[in-house]
CSV table of C-alpha atoms in Angstrom, one decimal:
chain,number,residue,atom,x,y,z
A,25,MET,CA,-36.1,-15.6,8.9
A,26,PHE,CA,-35.9,-18.3,11.6
A,27,TRP,CA,-34.2,-20.8,9.5
A,28,THR,CA,-31.9,-18.2,8.1
A,29,SER,CA,-30.5,-17.4,11.6
A,30,TYR,CA,-29.9,-21.1,12.2
A,31,PHE,CA,-28.1,-21.5,8.9
A,32,LEU,CA,-25.9,-18.5,9.6
A,33,ALA,CA,-25.2,-19.7,13.2
A,34,LEU,CA,-24.1,-23.1,11.9
A,35,LEU,CA,-21.9,-21.5,9.2
A,36,ALA,CA,-20.4,-19.2,11.9
A,37,VAL,CA,-19.5,-22.2,14.1
A,38,LEU,CA,-18.1,-24.2,11.2
A,39,LEU,CA,-15.9,-21.2,10.1
A,40,ALA,CA,-14.8,-20.4,13.6
A,41,TRP,CA,-13.6,-23.9,14.6
A,42,PRO,CA,-13.3,-26.9,12.3
A,43,VAL,CA,-12.7,-25.2,9.0
A,44,PRO,CA,-9.6,-23.2,10.1
A,45,ILE,CA,-8.2,-26.2,11.9
A,46,LEU,CA,-8.5,-28.4,8.8
A,47,LEU,CA,-7.2,-25.7,6.5
A,48,SER,CA,-4.1,-25.1,8.8
A,49,ARG,CA,-3.3,-28.8,8.7
A,50,ALA,CA,-3.8,-29.2,5.0
A,51,ARG,CA,-0.7,-29.9,2.9
A,52,TRP,CA,-1.8,-28.4,-0.4
A,53,PRO,CA,-1.4,-24.7,0.6
A,54,ALA,CA,2.4,-25.2,0.3
A,55,ARG,CA,1.9,-26.3,-3.3
A,56,SER,CA,-0.5,-23.4,-4.3
A,57,PRO,CA,-0.2,-20.6,-1.7
A,58,PHE,CA,-2.3,-18.1,-3.6
A,59,PRO,CA,-5.7,-20.0,-3.6
A,60,ALA,CA,-5.0,-20.9,0.1
A,61,MET,CA,-4.6,-17.2,0.9
A,62,VAL,CA,-7.8,-16.3,-0.8
A,63,LEU,CA,-9.6,-19.1,1.1
A,64,TRP,CA,-8.3,-17.9,4.4
A,65,GLN,CA,-9.6,-14.4,3.7
A,66,ALA,CA,-13.0,-15.8,2.7
A,67,VAL,CA,-13.1,-17.9,5.8
A,68,ALA,CA,-12.4,-15.0,8.1
A,69,LEU,CA,-14.7,-12.6,6.3
A,70,ALA,CA,-17.6,-15.0,6.0
A,71,GLY,CA,-17.1,-16.1,9.6
A,72,GLY,CA,-17.5,-12.6,10.8
A,73,LEU,CA,-20.4,-11.9,8.5
A,74,SER,CA,-22.3,-15.0,9.5
A,75,MET,CA,-21.6,-14.4,13.3
A,76,ILE,CA,-23.1,-10.9,13.1
A,77,GLY,CA,-25.8,-11.9,10.6
A,78,ALA,CA,-27.1,-14.9,12.7
A,79,MET,CA,-27.7,-12.7,15.7
A,80,LEU,CA,-29.1,-9.8,13.6
A,81,VAL,CA,-31.6,-12.1,11.9
A,82,TYR,CA,-32.6,-13.8,15.1
A,83,GLY,CA,-33.2,-10.5,16.8
A,84,LEU,CA,-35.2,-9.0,13.9
A,85,GLU,CA,-37.4,-12.1,13.6
A,86,PRO,CA,-40.5,-10.6,15.2
A,87,LEU,CA,-40.3,-7.4,13.2
A,88,GLY,CA,-40.5,-8.7,9.6
A,89,ASP,CA,-40.2,-11.6,7.2
A,90,ASN,CA,-36.8,-10.6,5.9
A,91,LEU,CA,-33.8,-8.5,6.7
A,92,VAL,CA,-35.0,-5.3,5.0
A,93,SER,CA,-38.5,-5.3,6.6
A,94,GLY,CA,-36.9,-6.3,9.9
A,95,LEU,CA,-34.5,-3.4,9.8
A,96,ARG,CA,-37.3,-1.0,8.8
A,97,GLY,CA,-39.2,-2.2,11.9
A,98,LEU,CA,-36.1,-1.7,14.0
A,99,ALA,CA,-35.7,1.8,12.7
A,100,ARG,CA,-39.3,2.6,13.6
A,101,ILE,CA,-38.6,1.5,17.2
A,102,LEU,CA,-35.3,3.4,17.4
A,103,PHE,CA,-36.2,6.7,15.7
A,104,SER,CA,-40.0,7.0,15.7
A,105,ASN,CA,-40.6,5.7,19.2
A,106,GLY,CA,-42.4,2.6,17.9
A,107,SER,CA,-43.4,0.0,20.4
A,108,VAL,CA,-40.7,-2.4,21.7
A,109,ASP,CA,-43.3,-4.9,22.9
A,110,ARG,CA,-42.9,-7.2,19.9
A,111,LEU,CA,-39.3,-7.8,20.9
A,112,GLY,CA,-38.6,-10.3,23.6
A,113,PHE,CA,-35.5,-10.1,25.9
A,114,TRP,CA,-33.5,-12.5,23.8
A,115,HIS,CA,-34.2,-10.6,20.6
A,116,VAL,CA,-33.0,-7.4,22.2
A,117,PHE,CA,-30.0,-9.3,23.5
A,118,ALA,CA,-29.1,-10.7,20.1
A,119,LEU,CA,-29.5,-7.3,18.4
A,120,SER,CA,-27.3,-5.6,21.0
A,121,THR,CA,-24.6,-8.3,20.7
A,122,ALA,CA,-24.7,-8.1,16.9
A,123,ALA,CA,-24.2,-4.3,17.1
A,124,LEU,CA,-21.5,-4.6,19.7
A,125,LEU,CA,-19.6,-7.3,17.7
A,126,ALA,CA,-19.8,-5.3,14.5
A,127,ALA,CA,-18.5,-2.2,16.2
A,128,HIS,CA,-15.8,-4.1,18.1
A,129,LEU,CA,-14.5,-5.7,14.8
A,130,LEU,CA,-14.4,-2.4,13.0
A,131,PHE,CA,-12.9,-0.5,15.9
A,132,THR,CA,-10.2,-3.1,16.4
A,133,LEU,CA,-9.3,-2.9,12.7
A,134,LEU,CA,-9.0,0.9,13.1
A,135,VAL,CA,-7.0,0.7,16.3
A,136,THR,CA,-4.6,-1.9,14.9
A,137,TYR,CA,-4.1,0.3,11.9
A,138,VAL,CA,-3.2,3.3,13.9
A,139,ARG,CA,-0.9,1.3,16.2
A,140,ILE,CA,0.9,-0.2,13.2
A,141,GLN,CA,1.2,3.1,11.4
A,142,ARG,CA,2.6,4.8,14.6
A,143,GLN,CA,5.2,2.0,15.1
A,144,ARG,CA,6.2,2.2,11.4
A,145,PHE,CA,6.6,6.0,11.6
A,146,ARG,CA,8.8,5.8,14.6
A,147,HIS,CA,10.8,3.0,13.1
A,148,ARG,CA,11.3,4.9,9.8
A,149,GLU,CA,12.4,8.0,11.7
A,150,LEU,CA,15.1,6.2,13.6
A,151,LEU,CA,16.0,4.2,10.5
A,152,HIS,CA,16.5,7.4,8.6
A,153,LEU,CA,19.1,8.6,11.1
A,154,LEU,CA,20.9,5.3,11.5
A,155,SER,CA,21.1,3.9,8.0
A,156,SER,CA,22.7,4.9,4.8
A,157,PRO,CA,21.1,4.6,1.4
A,158,ASP,CA,22.4,1.8,-0.8
A,159,ILE,CA,23.7,3.6,-3.9
A,160,GLU,CA,23.3,0.7,-6.3
A,161,ARG,CA,19.8,-0.3,-5.2
A,162,PRO,CA,17.1,2.4,-5.0
A,163,GLY,CA,14.6,1.9,-2.1
A,164,THR,CA,17.2,0.0,-0.1
A,165,VAL,CA,19.1,1.2,2.9
A,166,VAL,CA,22.0,-0.4,4.8
A,167,ILE,CA,22.2,-0.5,8.6
A,168,ASN,CA,25.4,-1.0,10.6
A,169,HIS,CA,24.7,-4.2,12.5
A,170,PRO,CA,26.5,-7.6,12.6
A,171,THR,CA,23.4,-9.8,12.7
A,172,PRO,CA,22.3,-10.9,9.2
A,173,VAL,CA,18.9,-9.2,8.8
A,174,ALA,CA,16.7,-8.3,5.9
A,175,TYR,CA,13.3,-6.8,6.2
A,176,CYS,CA,10.9,-4.4,4.5
A,177,LEU,CA,9.0,-1.6,6.1
A,178,PRO,CA,5.9,-0.9,4.0
A,179,GLY,CA,4.7,2.7,3.7
A,180,GLY,CA,3.4,3.5,0.2
A,181,ALA,CA,6.0,5.6,-1.6
A,182,ARG,CA,8.2,5.5,1.4
A,183,SER,CA,8.4,1.7,1.5
A,184,VAL,CA,12.0,0.7,2.2
A,185,THR,CA,14.0,-2.5,2.3
A,186,VAL,CA,16.6,-2.7,5.0
A,187,LEU,CA,19.7,-4.9,4.9
A,188,SER,CA,22.3,-5.2,7.6
A,189,ASP,CA,26.1,-5.1,7.1
A,190,GLY,CA,26.2,-8.6,8.5
A,191,LEU,CA,23.9,-9.9,5.8
A,192,MET,CA,25.8,-8.3,3.0
A,193,ASP,CA,29.1,-9.8,4.3
A,194,LEU,CA,27.6,-13.3,4.4
A,195,LEU,CA,25.7,-13.5,1.2
A,196,GLU,CA,26.9,-14.0,-2.4
A,197,PRO,CA,25.5,-11.5,-4.9
A,198,ALA,CA,23.0,-14.0,-6.3
A,199,GLU,CA,21.8,-14.9,-2.7
A,200,LEU,CA,21.5,-11.2,-1.9
A,201,ARG,CA,19.4,-10.8,-5.1
A,202,ALA,CA,17.1,-13.6,-3.9
A,203,VAL,CA,16.6,-11.8,-0.6
A,204,LEU,CA,15.9,-8.5,-2.3
A,205,VAL,CA,13.4,-9.9,-4.8
A,206,HIS,CA,11.7,-11.7,-2.0
A,207,GLU,CA,11.3,-8.6,0.1
A,208,ASN,CA,10.2,-6.6,-2.9
A,209,ALA,CA,7.5,-9.1,-3.6
A,210,HIS,CA,6.1,-8.5,-0.1
A,211,LEU,CA,5.8,-4.8,-1.0
A,212,GLU,CA,4.4,-5.2,-4.5
A,213,GLN,CA,1.8,-7.7,-3.5
A,214,ARG,CA,0.7,-5.5,-0.6
A,215,HIS,CA,1.2,-8.3,2.0
A,216,HIS,CA,1.2,-5.8,4.8
A,217,LEU,CA,-2.6,-5.3,4.3
A,218,LEU,CA,-3.2,-9.0,4.9
A,219,LEU,CA,-0.9,-9.0,7.9
A,220,TRP,CA,-2.8,-6.0,9.2
A,221,ALA,CA,-6.3,-7.5,8.7
A,222,PHE,CA,-5.3,-10.8,10.3
A,223,ALA,CA,-3.5,-9.1,13.2
A,224,ALA,CA,-6.7,-7.1,13.9
A,225,TRP,CA,-8.8,-10.3,13.6
A,226,ARG,CA,-6.5,-11.9,16.2
A,227,SER,CA,-6.6,-9.0,18.6
A,228,ALA,CA,-10.4,-8.6,18.2
A,229,LEU,CA,-11.1,-12.3,19.0
A,230,PRO,CA,-8.3,-13.4,21.3
A,231,TRP,CA,-10.5,-16.0,22.9
A,232,LEU,CA,-10.9,-17.7,19.5
A,233,PRO,CA,-7.8,-19.9,19.2
A,234,THR,CA,-8.3,-20.2,15.4
A,235,SER,CA,-7.7,-16.5,15.0
A,236,ARG,CA,-4.1,-17.1,16.0
A,237,LEU,CA,-4.0,-20.1,13.7
A,238,ALA,CA,-5.2,-17.9,10.8
A,239,GLN,CA,-2.6,-15.3,11.5
A,240,ARG,CA,0.2,-17.9,11.5
A,241,SER,CA,-1.0,-19.6,8.3
A,242,VAL,CA,-1.3,-16.3,6.5
A,243,SER,CA,2.2,-15.1,7.6
A,244,SER,CA,3.7,-18.4,6.4
A,245,LEU,CA,1.7,-18.2,3.1
A,246,ILE,CA,3.0,-14.8,2.3
A,247,GLU,CA,6.6,-16.0,2.7
A,248,MET,CA,5.9,-18.8,0.3
A,249,LEU,CA,4.3,-16.4,-2.2
A,250,ALA,CA,7.4,-14.1,-1.9
A,251,ASP,CA,9.7,-17.2,-2.3
A,252,ASP,CA,7.9,-18.1,-5.5
A,253,VAL,CA,8.5,-14.7,-6.9
A,254,ALA,CA,12.2,-14.9,-6.0
A,255,LEU,CA,12.4,-18.3,-7.8
A,256,LYS,CA,11.6,-16.6,-11.1
A,257,GLU,CA,15.0,-14.8,-10.8
A,258,VAL,CA,17.2,-17.3,-8.9
A,259,ASP,CA,17.3,-21.1,-8.7
A,260,GLU,CA,16.1,-23.1,-5.7
A,261,ALA,CA,19.7,-23.8,-4.4
A,262,THR,CA,20.5,-20.1,-4.2
A,263,LEU,CA,17.3,-19.3,-2.3
A,264,ILE,CA,17.7,-22.3,0.0
A,265,LYS,CA,21.3,-21.2,0.8
A,266,ALA,CA,20.2,-17.6,1.5
A,267,ILE,CA,17.4,-18.8,3.8
A,268,MET,CA,19.8,-21.1,5.7
A,269,ILE,CA,22.5,-18.5,6.1
A,270,VAL,CA,20.2,-15.8,7.4
A,271,ALA,CA,18.4,-18.3,9.7
A,272,SER,CA,21.6,-19.7,11.1
A,273,GLY,CA,22.7,-16.2,12.0
A,274,ASN,CA,19.4,-15.4,13.7
A,275,PRO,CA,19.2,-17.6,16.8
A,276,ALA,CA,16.3,-16.5,19.0
A,277,ASP,CA,18.5,-15.7,22.0
A,278,ASP,CA,18.0,-11.9,22.3
A,279,PRO,CA,17.9,-11.4,26.1
A,280,ALA,CA,14.9,-9.1,26.2
A,281,GLY,CA,12.8,-11.4,24.1
A,282,ALA,CA,13.6,-14.5,26.1
A,283,ALA,CA,12.9,-12.6,29.4
A,284,GLY,CA,9.4,-11.5,28.2
A,285,GLU,CA,6.4,-13.6,29.3
A,286,GLY,CA,5.0,-15.9,26.7
A,287,ALA,CA,7.8,-15.0,24.3
A,288,LEU,CA,9.1,-18.6,24.3
A,289,ALA,CA,6.2,-19.9,22.2
A,290,GLU,CA,6.8,-17.5,19.3
A,291,PRO,CA,10.3,-18.6,18.0
A,292,ALA,CA,9.0,-22.1,17.8
A,293,ALA,CA,6.2,-20.9,15.4
A,294,ASP,CA,8.9,-19.1,13.4
A,295,SER,CA,10.9,-22.2,13.2
A,296,VAL,CA,8.0,-24.2,11.9
A,297,ALA,CA,7.5,-21.6,9.2
A,298,VAL,CA,11.2,-21.7,8.3
A,299,ALA,CA,11.1,-25.5,8.1
A,300,GLY,CA,8.0,-25.4,5.9
A,301,ARG,CA,9.5,-22.9,3.5
A,302,LEU,CA,12.7,-24.9,3.3
A,303,SER,CA,11.0,-28.3,2.7
A,304,ARG,CA,8.9,-27.0,-0.2
A,305,LEU,CA,12.1,-25.6,-1.8
A,306,VAL,CA,14.2,-28.8,-1.2
A,307,GLU,CA,11.5,-31.1,-2.5
A,308,PRO,CA,9.5,-29.0,-4.9
A,309,GLN,CA,5.9,-30.3,-5.4
A,310,PRO,CA,4.0,-29.4,-8.5
A,311,PRO,CA,1.3,-26.8,-8.0
A,312,LEU,CA,-2.3,-28.0,-7.8
A,313,GLU,CA,-4.0,-28.7,-11.1
A,314,ASN,CA,-6.0,-25.9,-12.6
A,315,ALA,CA,-9.3,-27.6,-11.9
A,316,ARG,CA,-8.6,-28.0,-8.2
A,317,ARG,CA,-7.4,-24.4,-7.9
A,318,GLY,CA,-10.6,-23.3,-9.6
A,319,LEU,CA,-12.6,-25.3,-7.2
A,320,ILE,CA,-10.9,-23.8,-4.2
A,321,LEU,CA,-11.4,-20.2,-5.5
A,322,ALA,CA,-15.0,-21.1,-6.3
A,323,ALA,CA,-15.4,-22.4,-2.7
A,324,ALA,CA,-14.0,-19.1,-1.4
A,325,GLY,CA,-16.4,-17.2,-3.5
A,326,LEU,CA,-19.3,-19.3,-2.4
A,327,LEU,CA,-18.3,-18.8,1.3
A,328,LEU,CA,-18.7,-15.1,0.8
A,329,ALA,CA,-21.8,-15.2,-1.4
A,330,ALA,CA,-23.8,-17.6,0.8
A,331,PRO,CA,-24.2,-15.5,4.0
A,332,THR,CA,-24.6,-12.3,1.9
A,333,ALA,CA,-27.3,-14.0,-0.3
A,334,VAL,CA,-29.2,-15.5,2.7
A,335,LEU,CA,-29.3,-12.1,4.3
A,336,VAL,CA,-30.1,-9.9,1.3
A,337,VAL,CA,-32.0,-11.9,-1.3
A,338,PRO,CA,-35.2,-12.6,0.6
A,339,GLY,CA,-35.6,-8.8,1.1
A,340,LEU,CA,-35.1,-8.1,-2.5
A,341,LEU,CA,-37.5,-10.7,-3.6
A,342,GLY,CA,-40.1,-9.8,-1.0
B,12,MET,CA,19.0,23.9,0.8
B,13,ALA,CA,19.0,20.5,2.3
B,14,SER,CA,15.7,19.2,3.8
B,15,LEU,CA,15.1,19.2,7.5
B,16,GLY,CA,15.3,15.4,7.4
B,17,GLU,CA,18.7,15.5,5.9
B,18,LEU,CA,19.9,18.1,8.4
B,19,GLU,CA,18.5,16.1,11.3
B,20,ARG,CA,20.7,13.2,10.1
B,21,ALA,CA,23.8,15.4,9.6
B,22,VAL,CA,23.3,16.9,13.1
B,23,MET,CA,22.9,13.5,14.7
B,24,ASP,CA,26.0,12.2,12.9
B,25,LEU,CA,28.0,15.1,14.3
B,26,LEU,CA,26.7,14.7,17.8
B,27,TRP,CA,27.4,11.0,17.8
B,28,GLU,CA,30.9,11.6,16.5
B,29,THR,CA,31.9,14.4,18.9
B,30,GLN,CA,30.3,12.6,21.9
B,31,GLU,CA,30.2,15.9,23.9
B,32,ALA,CA,27.8,18.8,24.4
B,33,VAL,CA,28.2,21.5,21.8
B,34,THR,CA,26.4,24.8,21.1
B,35,ALA,CA,24.3,25.4,18.0
B,36,ASN,CA,27.0,27.8,16.7
B,37,THR,CA,29.6,25.1,16.9
B,38,LEU,CA,27.3,22.7,15.2
B,39,ARG,CA,26.7,25.2,12.4
B,40,ASP,CA,30.4,25.6,11.9
B,41,LEU,CA,30.9,21.8,11.9
B,42,LEU,CA,28.1,21.4,9.4
B,43,ALA,CA,29.7,23.9,7.1
B,44,GLN,CA,33.1,22.2,7.3
B,45,ARG,CA,31.7,18.8,6.1
B,46,PRO,CA,33.3,18.0,2.8
B,47,SER,CA,30.2,16.7,1.1
B,48,GLN,CA,28.2,19.9,1.5
B,49,GLY,CA,28.2,22.6,-1.2
B,50,GLU,CA,28.0,26.3,-0.9
B,51,GLU,CA,24.5,26.1,0.4
B,52,ALA,CA,25.5,24.5,3.7
B,53,LYS,CA,27.8,27.4,4.5
B,54,GLU,CA,24.8,29.8,4.5
B,55,LEU,CA,23.0,27.7,7.1
B,56,ALA,CA,21.5,30.0,9.7
B,57,VAL,CA,21.9,29.2,13.4
B,58,THR,CA,18.2,29.5,13.7
B,59,THR,CA,17.8,26.6,11.3
B,60,VAL,CA,20.2,24.5,13.4
B,61,LEU,CA,18.2,25.4,16.4
B,62,THR,CA,15.0,24.3,14.7
B,63,VAL,CA,16.5,21.0,13.8
B,64,LEU,CA,17.8,20.6,17.4
B,65,SER,CA,14.4,21.3,18.9
B,66,ARG,CA,12.8,18.8,16.6
B,67,LEU,CA,15.4,16.2,17.6
B,68,GLU,CA,14.8,17.1,21.3
B,69,LYS,CA,11.1,16.5,20.9
B,70,LYS,CA,11.8,13.1,19.4
B,71,GLY,CA,13.9,12.3,22.5
B,72,LEU,CA,17.1,12.0,20.6
B,73,VAL,CA,18.9,15.1,21.8
B,74,GLU,CA,19.0,16.8,25.2
B,75,ARG,CA,20.1,20.2,26.1
B,76,GLU,CA,22.1,21.5,29.1
B,77,ARG,CA,20.0,24.2,30.6
B,78,GLY,CA,21.4,26.8,33.0
B,79,ILE,CA,24.3,28.2,31.1
B,80,ARG,CA,23.8,30.1,27.9
B,81,PRO,CA,24.2,29.5,25.1
B,82,HIS,CA,22.7,26.0,25.5
B,83,ARG,CA,24.8,23.0,24.8
B,84,TYR,CA,23.3,20.0,23.0
B,85,GLN,CA,24.2,16.4,23.1
B,86,ALA,CA,22.9,13.0,21.9
B,87,VAL,CA,20.9,11.2,24.5
B,88,THR,CA,22.3,7.8,23.7
B,89,SER,CA,25.0,6.5,21.3
B,90,ARG,CA,24.5,5.5,17.8
B,91,ALA,CA,25.2,1.9,18.7
B,92,GLU,CA,22.5,1.9,21.4
B,93,HIS,CA,19.9,3.3,19.0
B,94,THR,CA,20.8,0.7,16.4
B,95,ALA,CA,20.5,-2.0,19.1
B,96,GLU,CA,17.0,-0.6,20.0
B,97,LEU,CA,16.0,-0.6,16.3
B,98,MET,CA,17.3,-4.1,15.8
B,99,HIS,CA,15.5,-5.3,18.9
B,100,GLU,CA,12.3,-4.1,17.3
B,101,VAL,CA,13.1,-6.1,14.2
B,102,LEU,CA,14.4,-9.3,15.9
B,103,GLY,CA,12.0,-9.2,18.8
B,104,THR,CA,9.3,-11.7,19.1
B,105,ALA,CA,6.4,-9.3,19.9
B,106,THR,CA,3.3,-10.2,17.9
B,107,ASP,CA,2.9,-6.6,16.8
B,108,ARG,CA,6.1,-6.8,14.9
B,109,GLU,CA,4.7,-9.3,12.5
B,110,ALA,CA,2.4,-6.7,11.1
B,111,VAL,CA,4.8,-3.8,11.3
B,112,LEU,CA,7.5,-5.2,9.1
B,113,ALA,CA,8.2,-8.3,7.0
B,114,ARG,CA,11.4,-10.0,7.9
B,115,PHE,CA,13.1,-12.3,5.4
B,116,ILE,CA,13.4,-15.0,8.1
B,117,GLY,CA,12.1,-15.3,11.6
B,118,SER,CA,14.1,-16.5,14.5
B,119,VAL,CA,14.9,-20.2,14.7
B,120,SER,CA,16.0,-22.0,17.9
B,121,ASP,CA,19.6,-22.1,18.9
B,122,GLY,CA,19.8,-25.8,18.1
B,123,GLU,CA,18.3,-25.3,14.7
B,124,ALA,CA,20.7,-22.5,14.0
B,125,ALA,CA,23.6,-24.7,14.9
B,126,THR,CA,22.3,-27.5,12.7
B,127,LEU,CA,22.0,-25.1,9.8
B,128,ARG,CA,25.5,-23.8,10.4
B,129,LYS,CA,26.8,-27.4,10.4
B,130,LEU,CA,25.0,-28.1,7.1
B,131,LEU,CA,26.6,-25.0,5.6
B,132,GLY,CA,30.0,-26.1,6.9
B,133,ARG,CA,30.5,-23.0,8.9
B,134,ASP,CA,31.1,-24.6,12.3
């Protein structure tokens, strides 16, 4: 039990700090965004699990040899008025922190979900009044605005892709197709669920700088994944041109955004993402070899399995 | 008959076009005159129009002049302003936006936009 909590604490520290930093600096994710995405999810999940697990195991140490017997002992104390004497101050502290952290993470996930859904609902409502359906393309609406903009608003069966007049005027048919396939890939691969989870992770742990790093990396990876889907229908040159045209018509000079505090840092991050997307299209690199991709996916699986096994297996064996 | 959502859209289109306060009766007549509507639209009851108007009022899109009867309704802001508000949500840099919708391209700096335009031969 004792060593388990040390192992989990070490894992939590590694996954909270050096691992995300190394992963965000690595160059291979641009070559194979999918395994990179899986690895980010494993890092975040295993990080949270080992953070909570380390404190739980430490706190339960006096009550049993493993998680199961420890939890049983805790239940006796909580529900059957068992004696608390065996627990020292730090054990109670660790248990309370584990419970609070778990509740905090789940609650933030829920709150973020509700907030996103509410914003999407309101957005969809206004959009319905202001846009007109595109007759040629189902699930697509056109909004009357000169800025070249394309985006998709996820919402199950009500998912919609929005194009502006400005965009349709600027793009050739093939470029427009690249944009539509790209947006549709976001919807089909359910990227909004990833964005939700990592947005929640970031708002739950704002003091952890790597939570922002994770969100940035994940947003840029989903763009690469969607670009790769678009490349199945159009060539690189067409997609590059579409990205350049839309980006050049989107300077970050909207007055309200620039006036807001801290807004200045965000466009820079966007720019970095755009540059990363363009460079992997301009100079395409071969995807990682199958063996290395397998290795990365196995590492992701191991990351999730390790804390789970350390927590659960001794209880099952005992 | 057309869904409430469709009617909301038609009513807002009319209010944005006329740019003045009108009564529910006038709106009903205007709706019936619209070329795209079939026979069903002509049978539209004033109460239906009032339902649509009160829904729009709750959403903060329509306001009514109280005092005189029948009440007159008008759009709170113009179509262009609503579009600008919507686009601000899309183009804005709030972190929330990242999770709400997925944009094809995020904003780039002025300088980078200029460089891109030069590369494209548009400047």
